[in-house]
Amino acid sequence: GPDKEPGLLCWLVETVQGAHDCPLSLDSPNPDAIEPALKLHKGKALINSISLEKVRYDNLMPLVRDHGTDVVAMCADDEHGMPTDLETKLLVACTLIEKLTADGVPLENIYLDPLVFPIATDSAYGNVVLSAIEQIMTRYPGVHTMVGLSNMSHGLPFRFQINQMFLVLAMGRGLDGAIMDPTDKRLMANLITCNALLG
């Protein structure tokens, strides 16, 4: 239950960072679980995730600002939910970036997630996300973008192939963060090759 979450998150941070010298992504809408884990975390943590949904924003923004963490900023709000069209995605994304920076969060700490939806649902979703990435990265130099890569291929065969191609296309538009499978050797080879080609 929620009462156990603070203890579990602290245990996870200590256990993982005891074995690996790497920053962690802390995922909970509950500030009472995140804050004690942040105090134990070595290096710069990533909080996953904030959005323009008022309760979530008000709960997490002070932690992001005061602890200087990175943050996944999801393109969602109370009015539009999780928008699927480009215009609304950009409206919500820009409002979220402007609000976070006005509240003292540095641009380079923000990983804007334009929200990937499966192309099995609508074939336009791939282009919408690619355009959103490009426009956000152009409009806010220094900001980061992040996607949940495998959302694009949900419900389709040959998911690994779709994920690999989408990563390459998205990196070409400026994407610099992804939730992805590091054990997929071809995916990782694509990422390294893309980085080399993009300088």
Short mmCIF file of C-alpha atoms in Angstrom, two decimals:
data_model
loop_
_atom_site.label_atom_id
_atom_site.label_comp_id
_atom_site.label_asym_id
_atom_site.label_seq_id
_atom_site.Cartn_x
_atom_site.Cartn_y
_atom_site.Cartn_z
CA GLY A 1 0.00 0.00 0.00
CA PRO A 2 0.91 3.71 -0.13
CA ASP A 3 2.16 3.62 3.49
CA LYS A 4 4.84 1.09 2.49
CA GLU A 5 5.99 3.00 -0.59
CA PRO A 6 8.46 5.42 1.10
CA GLY A 7 10.32 2.53 2.77
CA LEU A 8 10.35 0.44 -0.40
CA LEU A 9 11.61 3.31 -2.57
CA CYS A 10 14.40 4.08 -0.07
CA TRP A 11 15.35 0.39 0.02
CA LEU A 12 15.44 0.27 -3.79
CA VAL A 13 17.64 3.36 -4.08
CA GLU A 14 20.14 2.01 -1.54
CA THR A 15 20.14 -1.48 -3.04
CA VAL A 16 20.53 -0.47 -6.69
CA GLN A 17 23.06 2.29 -6.03
CA GLY A 18 24.94 -0.08 -3.74
CA ALA A 19 25.51 -2.33 -6.78
CA HIS A 20 25.66 0.20 -9.63
CA ASP A 21 27.05 3.71 -9.78
CA CYS A 22 24.22 5.18 -11.86
CA PRO A 23 21.48 7.78 -11.42
CA LEU A 24 17.95 6.42 -10.96
CA SER A 25 14.49 7.34 -12.12
CA LEU A 26 12.11 7.64 -9.15
CA ASP A 27 8.52 7.00 -10.13
CA SER A 28 5.65 7.91 -7.83
CA PRO A 29 2.93 10.59 -7.75
CA ASN A 30 3.40 10.61 -3.95
CA PRO A 31 5.86 13.29 -2.72
CA ASP A 32 6.06 11.53 0.67
CA ALA A 33 7.60 8.52 -1.10
CA ILE A 34 9.90 10.50 -3.40
CA GLU A 35 11.40 12.95 -0.89
CA PRO A 36 13.09 10.46 1.49
CA ALA A 37 14.37 8.47 -1.49
CA LEU A 38 15.85 11.68 -2.98
CA LYS A 39 17.74 12.33 0.25
CA LEU A 40 19.43 8.92 -0.06
CA HIS A 41 20.05 9.13 -3.81
CA LYS A 42 23.67 9.68 -4.93
CA GLY A 43 24.03 12.09 -7.84
CA LYS A 44 21.25 13.72 -9.87
CA ALA A 45 17.99 11.73 -9.80
CA LEU A 46 15.23 11.79 -12.42
CA ILE A 47 11.64 12.17 -11.20
CA ASN A 48 9.03 10.42 -13.38
CA SER A 49 6.80 12.27 -13.91
CA ILE A 50 5.21 15.69 -13.64
CA SER A 51 2.40 17.10 -15.82
CA LEU A 52 0.10 20.12 -15.86
CA GLU A 53 -2.50 18.15 -13.91
CA LYS A 54 -2.76 20.48 -10.92
CA VAL A 55 -2.50 17.95 -8.08
CA ARG A 56 0.50 16.18 -9.63
CA TYR A 57 2.23 19.48 -10.48
CA ASP A 58 1.72 21.03 -7.05
CA ASN A 59 2.92 17.84 -5.32
CA LEU A 60 6.09 17.29 -7.31
CA MET A 61 7.32 20.65 -8.61
CA PRO A 62 8.82 21.78 -5.25
CA LEU A 63 10.85 18.53 -5.03
CA VAL A 64 12.11 18.93 -8.60
CA ARG A 65 13.09 22.56 -7.98
CA ASP A 66 14.52 22.28 -4.46
CA HIS A 67 16.53 19.08 -5.07
CA GLY A 68 17.68 20.11 -8.56
CA THR A 69 16.54 16.84 -10.11
CA ASP A 70 15.85 16.05 -13.74
CA VAL A 71 12.15 15.52 -14.46
CA VAL A 72 10.05 13.79 -17.09
CA ALA A 73 7.39 16.35 -18.00
CA MET A 74 4.37 14.60 -19.52
CA CYS A 75 2.33 16.43 -22.13
CA ALA A 76 -0.96 16.22 -20.21
CA ASP A 77 -3.24 18.59 -18.32
CA ASP A 78 -6.62 18.71 -16.61
CA GLU A 79 -8.37 20.35 -19.58
CA HIS A 80 -7.08 18.28 -22.53
CA GLY A 81 -6.11 15.01 -20.82
CA MET A 82 -3.45 13.35 -23.00
CA PRO A 83 -3.70 15.11 -26.37
CA THR A 84 -3.20 13.15 -29.60
CA ASP A 85 -3.10 16.00 -32.14
CA LEU A 86 -0.01 18.12 -32.83
CA GLU A 87 -1.52 21.54 -32.07
CA THR A 88 -2.78 20.56 -28.61
CA LYS A 89 0.40 18.61 -27.79
CA LEU A 90 2.47 21.71 -28.55
CA LEU A 91 0.11 23.98 -26.58
CA VAL A 92 0.33 21.77 -23.48
CA ALA A 93 4.09 21.12 -23.89
CA CYS A 94 4.95 24.81 -24.22
CA THR A 95 2.72 25.79 -21.29
CA LEU A 96 4.35 23.09 -19.13
CA ILE A 97 7.91 24.13 -20.05
CA GLU A 98 7.11 27.82 -19.45
CA LYS A 99 5.48 27.07 -16.08
CA LEU A 100 8.34 24.84 -14.87
CA THR A 101 11.02 27.37 -15.84
CA ALA A 102 9.01 30.25 -14.30
CA ASP A 103 8.88 28.18 -11.08
CA GLY A 104 12.67 27.86 -11.02
CA VAL A 105 13.34 24.56 -12.82
CA PRO A 106 16.25 24.94 -15.29
CA LEU A 107 15.43 24.12 -18.91
CA GLU A 108 18.20 21.50 -19.06
CA ASN A 109 16.57 19.55 -16.21
CA ILE A 110 13.31 19.05 -18.19
CA TYR A 111 12.67 15.93 -20.30
CA LEU A 112 9.45 16.73 -22.17
CA ASP A 113 7.49 13.60 -23.05
CA PRO A 114 5.16 14.39 -26.00
CA LEU A 115 3.33 11.09 -25.32
CA VAL A 116 3.55 8.32 -27.90
CA PHE A 117 0.35 6.54 -28.92
CA PRO A 118 0.23 3.31 -30.97
CA ILE A 119 0.18 3.67 -34.75
CA ALA A 120 -2.09 0.62 -34.69
CA THR A 121 -4.78 3.02 -33.40
CA ASP A 122 -4.07 5.82 -35.90
CA SER A 123 -1.36 5.87 -38.57
CA ALA A 124 -0.89 9.65 -38.08
CA TYR A 125 0.46 9.27 -34.52
CA GLY A 126 4.05 8.62 -35.65
CA ASN A 127 4.28 11.86 -37.61
CA VAL A 128 2.55 13.83 -34.87
CA VAL A 129 5.15 12.82 -32.28
CA LEU A 130 8.09 13.36 -34.66
CA SER A 131 6.83 16.88 -35.47
CA ALA A 132 6.26 17.62 -31.78
CA ILE A 133 9.82 16.55 -30.89
CA GLU A 134 11.31 18.70 -33.63
CA GLN A 135 9.28 21.80 -32.76
CA ILE A 136 9.88 21.52 -29.00
CA MET A 137 13.65 21.02 -29.44
CA THR A 138 13.81 23.97 -31.88
CA ARG A 139 11.70 26.29 -29.74
CA TYR A 140 13.52 25.60 -26.45
CA PRO A 141 17.27 25.08 -27.03
CA GLY A 142 18.64 23.19 -24.02
CA VAL A 143 15.45 21.28 -23.18
CA HIS A 144 15.36 17.48 -23.59
CA THR A 145 12.72 15.20 -25.07
CA MET A 146 11.87 11.71 -23.86
CA VAL A 147 9.59 8.98 -25.25
CA GLY A 148 8.34 5.59 -24.15
CA LEU A 149 9.64 3.94 -27.30
CA SER A 150 7.61 0.72 -27.35
CA ASN A 151 4.24 2.55 -27.04
CA MET A 152 4.48 3.21 -30.80
CA SER A 153 4.45 -0.51 -31.69
CA HIS A 154 1.80 -1.66 -29.19
CA GLY A 155 -0.64 -4.14 -30.73
CA LEU A 156 1.45 -4.79 -33.86
CA PRO A 157 3.68 -7.66 -35.04
CA PHE A 158 7.47 -7.19 -35.39
CA ARG A 159 7.47 -4.67 -32.57
CA PHE A 160 11.27 -4.64 -32.33
CA GLN A 161 11.52 -3.47 -35.96
CA ILE A 162 9.05 -0.61 -35.40
CA ASN A 163 10.82 0.46 -32.19
CA GLN A 164 14.22 0.47 -33.94
CA MET A 165 13.02 2.57 -36.88
CA PHE A 166 11.08 4.97 -34.68
CA LEU A 167 14.15 5.59 -32.50
CA VAL A 168 16.24 6.47 -35.58
CA LEU A 169 13.56 8.80 -37.00
CA ALA A 170 13.02 10.49 -33.62
CA MET A 171 16.75 11.01 -33.00
CA GLY A 172 16.92 12.66 -36.42
CA ARG A 173 14.34 15.18 -35.15
CA GLY A 174 16.33 15.86 -31.96
CA LEU A 175 15.11 13.23 -29.46
CA ASP A 176 17.69 12.73 -26.71
CA GLY A 177 15.93 10.48 -24.20
CA ALA A 178 14.01 7.20 -24.44
CA ILE A 179 12.60 4.49 -22.23
CA MET A 180 13.86 1.46 -24.15
CA ASP A 181 15.26 -2.05 -23.90
CA PRO A 182 19.07 -1.91 -23.48
CA THR A 183 19.31 -5.69 -24.08
CA ASP A 184 18.08 -5.24 -27.69
CA LYS A 185 21.48 -5.24 -29.41
CA ARG A 186 20.24 -3.92 -32.74
CA LEU A 187 18.36 -1.10 -31.01
CA MET A 188 21.52 -0.13 -29.11
CA ALA A 189 23.61 -0.37 -32.30
CA ASN A 190 21.13 1.97 -34.00
CA LEU A 191 21.39 4.42 -31.10
CA ILE A 192 25.22 4.45 -31.19
CA THR A 193 25.25 4.76 -35.01
CA CYS A 194 22.72 7.61 -34.89
CA ASN A 195 24.79 9.46 -32.31
CA ALA A 196 27.86 9.11 -34.56
CA LEU A 197 25.97 10.31 -37.66
CA LEU A 198 24.44 13.25 -35.80
CA GLY A 199 27.82 14.24 -34.34
#
